[in-house]
Short mmCIF file of C-alpha atoms in Angstrom, two decimals:
data_model
loop_
_atom_site.label_atom_id
_atom_site.label_comp_id
_atom_site.label_asym_id
_atom_site.label_seq_id
_atom_site.Cartn_x
_atom_site.Cartn_y
_atom_site.Cartn_z
CA UNK A 162 27.10 -22.30 -47.63
CA UNK A 163 30.01 -23.71 -46.21
CA UNK A 164 32.31 -21.20 -47.77
CA UNK A 165 29.72 -18.34 -46.26
CA UNK A 166 30.79 -20.13 -43.09
CA UNK A 167 34.36 -20.35 -43.15
CA UNK A 168 34.44 -16.50 -43.89
CA UNK A 169 32.30 -15.85 -40.79
CA UNK A 170 34.66 -17.86 -38.69
CA UNK A 171 37.43 -16.00 -40.26
CA UNK A 172 36.25 -12.65 -39.63
CA UNK A 173 35.48 -13.59 -35.65
CA UNK A 174 39.37 -14.94 -35.34
CA UNK A 175 40.57 -11.60 -36.54
CA UNK A 176 38.55 -9.21 -34.49
CA UNK A 177 38.18 -11.82 -31.34
CA UNK A 178 37.35 -10.04 -28.04
CA UNK A 179 40.47 -9.76 -25.89
CA UNK A 180 40.51 -11.28 -21.92
CA UNK A 181 41.70 -8.83 -19.50
CA UNK A 182 43.58 -9.62 -16.85
CA UNK A 183 43.70 -7.45 -13.63
CA UNK A 184 45.14 -8.89 -10.88
CA UNK A 185 48.75 -9.60 -9.61
CA UNK A 186 49.52 -12.39 -12.09
CA UNK A 187 49.53 -10.85 -15.55
CA UNK A 188 49.45 -13.85 -17.62
CA UNK A 189 51.90 -14.78 -20.11
CA UNK A 190 53.47 -11.35 -20.49
CA UNK A 191 54.28 -11.47 -16.41
CA UNK A 192 57.61 -10.95 -16.73
CA UNK A 193 57.77 -8.19 -19.43
CA UNK A 194 55.16 -6.42 -17.39
CA UNK A 195 56.99 -6.51 -14.01
CA UNK A 196 59.98 -5.16 -15.55
CA UNK A 197 58.05 -2.39 -17.06
CA UNK A 198 56.18 -0.99 -14.08
CA UNK A 199 59.03 -1.73 -11.68
CA UNK A 200 60.19 2.13 -11.46
CA UNK A 201 57.15 2.88 -9.88
CA UNK A 202 55.79 -0.32 -8.62
CA UNK A 203 56.00 0.90 -4.84
CA UNK A 204 53.23 3.37 -6.07
CA UNK A 205 51.09 0.76 -8.29
CA UNK A 206 47.31 0.56 -8.00
CA UNK A 207 46.42 -1.88 -10.46
CA UNK A 208 47.57 -3.43 -13.58
CA UNK A 209 45.48 -4.59 -16.74
CA UNK A 210 46.69 -6.51 -19.41
CA UNK A 211 44.61 -7.62 -22.51
CA UNK A 212 45.88 -10.18 -24.92
CA UNK A 213 45.46 -10.63 -28.66
CA UNK A 214 47.09 -10.08 -31.95
CA UNK A 215 47.96 -6.78 -32.98
CA UNK A 216 50.95 -7.32 -35.41
CA UNK A 217 49.39 -9.83 -37.70
CA UNK A 218 51.97 -12.62 -36.87
CA UNK A 219 49.27 -15.16 -35.24
CA UNK A 220 51.12 -14.26 -31.99
CA UNK A 221 49.35 -12.88 -28.82
CA UNK A 222 50.42 -9.43 -28.07
CA UNK A 223 49.40 -7.68 -25.35
CA UNK A 224 48.53 -3.93 -24.14
CA UNK A 225 49.05 -3.06 -20.47
CA UNK A 226 47.28 -0.45 -18.37
CA UNK A 227 49.39 0.47 -15.68
CA UNK A 228 47.09 2.51 -12.70
CA UNK A 229 49.73 4.16 -10.29
CA UNK A 230 49.62 7.12 -7.61
CA UNK A 231 51.33 10.37 -8.23
CA UNK A 232 54.55 10.06 -6.78
CA UNK A 233 54.41 13.64 -5.77
CA UNK A 234 51.32 12.98 -3.38
CA UNK A 235 47.84 13.99 -3.80
CA UNK A 236 44.68 11.55 -3.95
CA UNK A 237 44.81 11.16 -7.98
CA UNK A 238 46.40 8.49 -9.92
CA UNK A 239 48.04 8.12 -13.57
CA UNK A 240 47.87 5.82 -16.11
CA UNK A 241 50.20 4.29 -18.49
CA UNK A 242 49.29 2.37 -21.53
CA UNK A 243 52.03 0.61 -23.36
CA UNK A 244 51.94 -1.94 -26.10
CA UNK A 245 53.56 -5.25 -25.71
CA UNK A 246 54.89 -7.09 -28.88
CA UNK A 247 55.50 -10.86 -28.90
CA UNK A 248 58.12 -12.72 -31.01
CA UNK A 249 60.25 -15.54 -30.45
CA UNK A 250 57.99 -16.32 -27.36
CA UNK A 251 59.06 -13.17 -25.44
CA UNK A 252 56.88 -9.94 -24.74
CA UNK A 253 58.81 -6.65 -25.60
CA UNK A 254 57.90 -3.23 -25.10
CA UNK A 255 56.37 -1.60 -28.42
CA UNK A 256 55.53 1.98 -27.63
CA UNK A 257 53.69 4.23 -25.01
CA UNK A 258 50.19 4.57 -26.10
CA UNK A 259 49.02 8.57 -25.72
CA UNK A 260 46.03 10.19 -25.24
CA UNK A 261 44.07 7.29 -23.59
CA UNK A 262 42.12 8.28 -19.92
CA UNK A 263 39.76 7.18 -17.59
CA UNK A 264 39.37 3.66 -15.64
CA UNK A 265 37.67 0.25 -15.81
CA UNK A 266 39.40 -0.86 -19.46
CA UNK A 267 37.17 -3.34 -21.06
CA UNK A 268 35.70 -4.91 -24.31
CA UNK A 269 39.38 -4.88 -25.76
CA UNK A 270 39.59 -6.25 -29.71
CA UNK A 271 42.67 -6.18 -31.40
CA UNK A 272 42.96 -5.91 -35.40
CA UNK A 273 45.92 -5.70 -37.52
CA UNK A 274 47.46 -2.42 -36.69
CA UNK A 275 44.87 -1.49 -34.18
CA UNK A 276 43.44 -2.13 -30.54
CA UNK A 277 39.95 -0.98 -29.98
CA UNK A 278 39.28 -0.65 -25.99
CA UNK A 279 36.13 0.96 -23.80
CA UNK A 280 37.04 2.94 -21.00
CA UNK A 281 35.08 4.98 -18.55
CA UNK A 282 35.30 8.41 -18.78
CA UNK A 283 34.27 11.75 -17.39
CA UNK A 284 31.41 13.58 -18.99
CA UNK A 285 30.21 16.98 -18.81
CA UNK A 286 29.71 17.99 -15.13
CA UNK A 287 31.18 14.72 -13.99
CA UNK A 288 33.42 15.14 -10.59
CA UNK A 289 36.93 13.80 -11.34
CA UNK A 290 36.07 10.89 -8.90
CA UNK A 291 33.27 9.73 -10.04
CA UNK A 292 33.34 9.29 -14.11
CA UNK A 293 29.65 8.23 -15.47
CA UNK A 294 30.65 8.72 -19.37
CA UNK A 295 32.19 5.71 -21.68
CA UNK A 296 34.61 6.29 -24.30
CA UNK A 297 35.80 3.88 -27.21
CA UNK A 298 39.41 4.91 -27.99
CA UNK A 299 41.32 3.24 -30.88
CA UNK A 300 44.66 2.77 -30.50
CA UNK A 301 47.01 2.76 -33.37
CA UNK A 302 49.27 -0.87 -33.30
CA UNK A 303 51.29 -0.05 -36.42
#
């Protein structure tokens, strides 16, 4: 029974739900996040940061969802998703993530080599303003 409990606890530790920080102070990766968004900061709408270990080294890494207004105008927004890997206590960019769309990122789970995240996305005949669908993305983090 003790071995079963230990096994269950180790599984929970490796796939814990990440906490989101979607405000003006994005947690321990704040300096790295501010450097990332600086070029488009005047167009910033929202920044969401999730923390967890995707590298398998025991240190919390991060994934950043940066929403910004299209600098060319219009009434739409763009999304940039970036991985940040922590080493030696510093967060460094670890690649842009492509083909992730939507809003309201949530339910992030970090696994070694991948990050899973749920987003609200358009479905069927949804107008672009008002998505009602849900998509679960798997982000390659190798």
